[in-house]
């Protein structure tokens, strides 16, 4: 049996513990807070800058999520779940 070969970035770190749990919760809450005020009968408008530098005013959660560029894995998971919900 050969050992598996992993090709990963040199800068990659593996972390665990409560510090990571708190970071995951915080990242998910940040994405949820962006969308929270666009839901319900009292939904509020959000002003966004799109990729070309134009201003977009919308209360569509799906449009807002499409403009986000997320790096945190938990935030990405929250993002993909919200996209399914908001379709």
PDB file of C-alpha atoms in Angstrom:
ATOM      1  CA  UNK A   1       0.000   0.000   0.000  1.00  0.00           C
ATOM      2  CA  UNK A   2       1.245   3.446  -0.914  1.00  0.00           C
ATOM      3  CA  UNK A   3       0.657   6.424   1.322  1.00  0.00           C
ATOM      4  CA  UNK A   4      -1.671   9.050  -0.194  1.00  0.00           C
ATOM      5  CA  UNK A   5       0.046  12.033  -1.776  1.00  0.00           C
ATOM      6  CA  UNK A   6      -1.447  15.387  -0.808  1.00  0.00           C
ATOM      7  CA  UNK A   7      -0.800  18.443  -2.921  1.00  0.00           C
ATOM      8  CA  UNK A   8      -1.555  21.486  -0.802  1.00  0.00           C
ATOM      9  CA  UNK A   9      -0.445  25.083  -0.600  1.00  0.00           C
ATOM     10  CA  UNK A  10       2.642  25.710   1.533  1.00  0.00           C
ATOM     11  CA  UNK A  11       0.766  28.368   3.496  1.00  0.00           C
ATOM     12  CA  UNK A  12      -2.065  25.976   4.437  1.00  0.00           C
ATOM     13  CA  UNK A  13      -2.593  25.403   8.161  1.00  0.00           C
ATOM     14  CA  UNK A  14      -4.830  22.874   9.857  1.00  0.00           C
ATOM     15  CA  UNK A  15      -6.575  24.230  12.931  1.00  0.00           C
ATOM     16  CA  UNK A  16      -9.050  22.769  15.391  1.00  0.00           C
ATOM     17  CA  UNK A  17     -10.693  23.517  18.691  1.00  0.00           C
ATOM     18  CA  UNK A  18     -12.998  26.145  20.076  1.00  0.00           C
ATOM     19  CA  UNK A  19     -11.110  28.982  18.385  1.00  0.00           C
ATOM     20  CA  UNK A  20     -12.059  27.546  14.990  1.00  0.00           C
ATOM     21  CA  UNK A  21     -15.662  26.964  16.080  1.00  0.00           C
ATOM     22  CA  UNK A  22     -15.974  30.601  17.114  1.00  0.00           C
ATOM     23  CA  UNK A  23     -14.408  31.772  13.840  1.00  0.00           C
ATOM     24  CA  UNK A  24     -16.877  29.622  11.858  1.00  0.00           C
ATOM     25  CA  UNK A  25     -19.839  30.986  13.798  1.00  0.00           C
ATOM     26  CA  UNK A  26     -18.605  34.557  13.418  1.00  0.00           C
ATOM     27  CA  UNK A  27     -18.126  34.187   9.643  1.00  0.00           C
ATOM     28  CA  UNK A  28     -21.589  32.649   9.223  1.00  0.00           C
ATOM     29  CA  UNK A  29     -23.177  35.396  11.315  1.00  0.00           C
ATOM     30  CA  UNK A  30     -21.471  38.057   9.199  1.00  0.00           C
ATOM     31  CA  UNK A  31     -23.044  36.663   6.019  1.00  0.00           C
ATOM     32  CA  UNK A  32     -26.421  36.277   7.754  1.00  0.00           C
ATOM     33  CA  UNK A  33     -26.302  39.871   9.039  1.00  0.00           C
ATOM     34  CA  UNK A  34     -25.814  41.159   5.502  1.00  0.00           C
ATOM     35  CA  UNK A  35     -28.948  39.358   4.301  1.00  0.00           C
ATOM     36  CA  UNK A  36     -31.114  39.627   7.437  1.00  0.00           C
ATOM     37  CA  UNK A  37     -32.425  43.135   6.744  1.00  0.00           C
ATOM     38  CA  UNK A  38     -33.487  42.240   3.184  1.00  0.00           C
ATOM     39  CA  UNK A  39     -36.040  39.665   4.370  1.00  0.00           C
ATOM     40  CA  UNK A  40     -39.625  40.124   5.466  1.00  0.00           C
ATOM     41  CA  UNK A  41     -42.256  42.810   5.023  1.00  0.00           C
ATOM     42  CA  UNK A  42     -39.955  45.560   6.331  1.00  0.00           C
ATOM     43  CA  UNK A  43     -37.056  44.714   4.050  1.00  0.00           C
ATOM     44  CA  UNK A  44     -34.469  47.438   3.625  1.00  0.00           C
ATOM     45  CA  UNK A  45     -32.473  48.426   0.552  1.00  0.00           C
ATOM     46  CA  UNK A  46     -28.722  47.829   0.378  1.00  0.00           C
ATOM     47  CA  UNK A  47     -26.308  49.924  -1.655  1.00  0.00           C
ATOM     48  CA  UNK A  48     -23.594  47.845  -3.351  1.00  0.00           C
ATOM     49  CA  UNK A  49     -20.611  48.514  -5.562  1.00  0.00           C
ATOM     50  CA  UNK A  50     -20.507  46.027  -8.423  1.00  0.00           C
ATOM     51  CA  UNK A  51     -17.345  44.713 -10.099  1.00  0.00           C
ATOM     52  CA  UNK A  52     -17.273  47.565 -12.618  1.00  0.00           C
ATOM     53  CA  UNK A  53     -17.559  50.213  -9.876  1.00  0.00           C
ATOM     54  CA  UNK A  54     -21.225  51.016 -10.453  1.00  0.00           C
ATOM     55  CA  UNK A  55     -23.702  51.503  -7.625  1.00  0.00           C
ATOM     56  CA  UNK A  56     -26.549  49.007  -7.279  1.00  0.00           C
ATOM     57  CA  UNK A  57     -29.442  49.564  -4.861  1.00  0.00           C
ATOM     58  CA  UNK A  58     -31.416  46.407  -4.109  1.00  0.00           C
ATOM     59  CA  UNK A  59     -33.263  44.471  -1.438  1.00  0.00           C
ATOM     60  CA  UNK A  60     -32.855  41.183  -3.330  1.00  0.00           C
ATOM     61  CA  UNK A  61     -30.825  38.862  -1.101  1.00  0.00           C
ATOM     62  CA  UNK A  62     -29.822  36.692  -4.026  1.00  0.00           C
ATOM     63  CA  UNK A  63     -28.367  39.666  -5.926  1.00  0.00           C
ATOM     64  CA  UNK A  64     -26.468  40.736  -2.823  1.00  0.00           C
ATOM     65  CA  UNK A  65     -25.029  37.252  -2.282  1.00  0.00           C
ATOM     66  CA  UNK A  66     -23.862  37.082  -5.902  1.00  0.00           C
ATOM     67  CA  UNK A  67     -21.775  40.236  -5.357  1.00  0.00           C
ATOM     68  CA  UNK A  68     -19.965  38.833  -2.294  1.00  0.00           C
ATOM     69  CA  UNK A  69     -16.434  37.468  -2.628  1.00  0.00           C
ATOM     70  CA  UNK A  70     -15.982  35.135   0.332  1.00  0.00           C
ATOM     71  CA  UNK A  71     -12.765  33.459   1.475  1.00  0.00           C
ATOM     72  CA  UNK A  72     -13.788  31.763   4.748  1.00  0.00           C
ATOM     73  CA  UNK A  73     -15.009  28.144   4.295  1.00  0.00           C
ATOM     74  CA  UNK A  74     -17.888  28.483   6.777  1.00  0.00           C
ATOM     75  CA  UNK A  75     -19.009  31.722   5.146  1.00  0.00           C
ATOM     76  CA  UNK A  76     -18.962  29.960   1.766  1.00  0.00           C
ATOM     77  CA  UNK A  77     -21.110  27.137   3.171  1.00  0.00           C
ATOM     78  CA  UNK A  78     -23.566  29.663   4.614  1.00  0.00           C
ATOM     79  CA  UNK A  79     -23.532  31.493   1.265  1.00  0.00           C
ATOM     80  CA  UNK A  80     -24.393  28.373  -0.746  1.00  0.00           C
ATOM     81  CA  UNK A  81     -27.188  27.437   1.665  1.00  0.00           C
ATOM     82  CA  UNK A  82     -28.675  30.930   1.448  1.00  0.00           C
ATOM     83  CA  UNK A  83     -28.521  30.888  -2.356  1.00  0.00           C
ATOM     84  CA  UNK A  84     -30.678  27.754  -2.365  1.00  0.00           C
ATOM     85  CA  UNK A  85     -33.126  29.316   0.107  1.00  0.00           C
ATOM     86  CA  UNK A  86     -33.382  32.644  -1.727  1.00  0.00           C
ATOM     87  CA  UNK A  87     -34.028  31.191  -5.200  1.00  0.00           C
TER      88      UNK A  87
END
